[in-house]
Coordinates of C-alpha atoms in Angstrom, one line a residue:
M164 CA -9.8 5.4 1.4
M165 CA -8.8 1.7 1.3
K166 CA -5.3 1.1 2.6
I167 CA -3.2 -1.3 4.6
N168 CA -3.1 -0.3 8.2
R169 CA 0.1 0.4 10.1
R170 CA -0.1 -2.8 12.2
T171 CA -0.3 -4.9 9.0
D172 CA 2.6 -2.9 7.4
Y173 CA 4.7 -3.5 10.5
A174 CA 3.8 -7.2 10.6
F175 CA 5.0 -7.5 7.0
R176 CA 8.3 -5.8 8.0
V177 CA 8.8 -8.2 10.9
M178 CA 8.3 -11.2 8.7
L179 CA 10.6 -9.7 6.0
S180 CA 13.4 -9.0 8.5
L181 CA 13.2 -12.7 9.6
A182 CA 12.9 -14.0 6.0
K183 CA 16.1 -12.1 5.1
T184 CA 18.1 -14.1 7.6
P185 CA 19.3 -17.7 7.1
E186 CA 16.7 -20.3 8.0
G187 CA 16.7 -21.0 11.8
T188 CA 18.3 -17.7 12.7
R189 CA 16.9 -15.8 15.6
L190 CA 16.7 -12.0 15.7
S191 CA 16.3 -10.0 18.9
T192 CA 13.3 -7.8 19.1
H193 CA 15.7 -4.9 19.5
K194 CA 17.4 -5.8 16.1
I195 CA 14.0 -6.1 14.3
Q196 CA 13.0 -2.7 15.8
E197 CA 16.2 -1.1 14.6
M198 CA 16.1 -2.7 11.1
M199 CA 12.5 -2.1 10.4
F200 CA 11.8 1.2 12.2
I201 CA 8.9 -0.2 14.2
P202 CA 7.9 1.4 17.6
R203 CA 8.5 -1.1 20.4
A204 CA 4.9 -1.1 21.6
F205 CA 3.6 -2.1 18.2
L206 CA 6.4 -4.6 17.7
L207 CA 5.7 -6.6 20.9
R208 CA 2.0 -6.9 20.1
I209 CA 2.7 -7.9 16.5
I210 CA 5.2 -10.5 17.6
A211 CA 2.5 -11.9 20.0
D212 CA -0.1 -12.0 17.2
L213 CA 2.3 -13.7 14.7
S214 CA 3.4 -16.2 17.4
R215 CA -0.3 -17.0 18.2
A216 CA -0.9 -17.6 14.5
G217 CA 2.0 -20.0 14.4
M218 CA 4.2 -18.0 11.9
I219 CA 7.0 -17.3 14.3
L220 CA 8.7 -18.9 17.3
T221 CA 9.8 -16.8 20.2
F222 CA 12.6 -17.7 22.6
P223 CA 12.9 -15.8 25.9
G224 CA 16.1 -14.8 27.6
P225 CA 19.3 -13.1 26.7
K226 CA 20.1 -15.5 23.9
G227 CA 16.5 -15.7 22.8
G228 CA 14.8 -13.9 20.0
V229 CA 12.4 -14.5 17.2
Q230 CA 12.5 -16.8 14.2
L231 CA 10.2 -18.0 11.4
S232 CA 8.4 -21.2 12.3
R233 CA 8.7 -22.5 8.8
S234 CA 10.4 -21.7 5.5
A235 CA 9.8 -18.1 4.2
G236 CA 8.5 -19.7 1.0
L237 CA 5.5 -21.2 2.9
I238 CA 4.4 -17.8 4.4
S239 CA 2.4 -15.4 2.2
L240 CA 1.4 -11.8 2.6
Y241 CA -2.2 -12.9 2.9
Q242 CA -1.4 -15.3 5.8
V243 CA 0.2 -12.4 7.7
W244 CA -2.8 -10.2 6.8
E245 CA -5.1 -12.8 8.3
A246 CA -3.0 -13.2 11.4
I247 CA -3.2 -9.4 12.1
N248 CA -6.7 -8.5 10.7
G249 CA -8.7 -11.7 10.1
S250 CA -10.2 -12.4 6.7
L251 CA -9.9 -9.8 4.0
I252 CA -13.4 -8.4 3.4
I253 CA -13.6 -5.3 1.2
S254 CA -17.3 -4.6 1.8
D255 CA -20.0 -5.8 4.2
C256 CA -22.1 -6.8 1.3
V257 CA -19.5 -9.3 0.0
E258 CA -19.6 -11.1 3.4
N259 CA -23.4 -10.9 3.7
T260 CA -25.7 -9.9 0.9
N261 CA -28.4 -9.3 3.5
D262 CA -26.5 -6.1 4.5
C263 CA -27.3 -4.6 1.1
P264 CA -30.7 -3.1 0.6
L265 CA -30.6 -4.3 -3.0
G266 CA -29.8 -7.9 -1.9
E267 CA -28.7 -10.4 -4.6
E268 CA -30.0 -8.0 -7.3
C269 CA -27.2 -5.5 -6.6
P270 CA -25.0 -5.1 -9.8
V271 CA -22.0 -4.0 -7.7
N272 CA -21.8 -7.1 -5.4
G273 CA -20.5 -9.5 -8.0
H274 CA -17.7 -7.1 -9.0
L275 CA -16.7 -6.6 -5.4
I276 CA -16.5 -10.3 -4.9
K277 CA -14.2 -10.6 -7.9
L278 CA -12.1 -7.7 -6.7
Q279 CA -11.8 -9.3 -3.3
E280 CA -10.7 -12.6 -4.8
I281 CA -8.1 -10.8 -7.0
I282 CA -6.6 -9.1 -3.9
R283 CA -6.5 -12.3 -1.9
S284 CA -5.0 -14.2 -4.8
E285 CA -2.3 -11.6 -5.3
L286 CA -1.5 -11.4 -1.6
N287 CA -1.3 -15.3 -1.5
A288 CA 1.1 -15.3 -4.5
V289 CA 3.7 -13.2 -2.7
T290 CA 5.7 -15.2 -0.2
F291 CA 8.4 -14.0 2.1
D292 CA 11.2 -15.8 0.2
I293 CA 10.3 -13.8 -2.8
L294 CA 10.3 -10.5 -0.8
A295 CA 13.6 -11.4 0.9
E296 CA 15.2 -12.1 -2.5
E297 CA 13.8 -8.8 -3.9
A298 CA 15.2 -6.9 -0.8
T299 CA 18.6 -8.5 -1.3
T300 CA 18.6 -7.5 -5.0
L301 CA 17.6 -4.0 -4.3
A302 CA 20.2 -3.6 -1.6
I303 CA 22.9 -4.7 -4.1
K304 CA 21.9 -2.0 -6.6
E305 CA 22.1 0.8 -4.0

């Protein structure tokens, strides 16, 4: 089964919670945890990963918190994916044709490469300003 792991899902939620706030607004980790239903242990590691990747800024102390490092429109789902998982590689043979016993003659390899590029392209096309807008629209309809 191919699926997005829990850490990546939680990272998307962290970024969405920040994207839904006005630019430059800080959220406490407690608030993010409450809003997005993320276990604290996961949340702290994800925040560290996103901070290391330069996507968020962290501010210690009682008036501290977390905020996006740049506009939500400049951060895509794929960038968050990479911050948490590294590059998206759907099969070892896509990364290295030497891993396939059929080598470059494998009829599946080219299709997997295309599929991988489609997935990357789609994840890159979705930015967090789009998701924040969609979240706001959905909240209004409820």
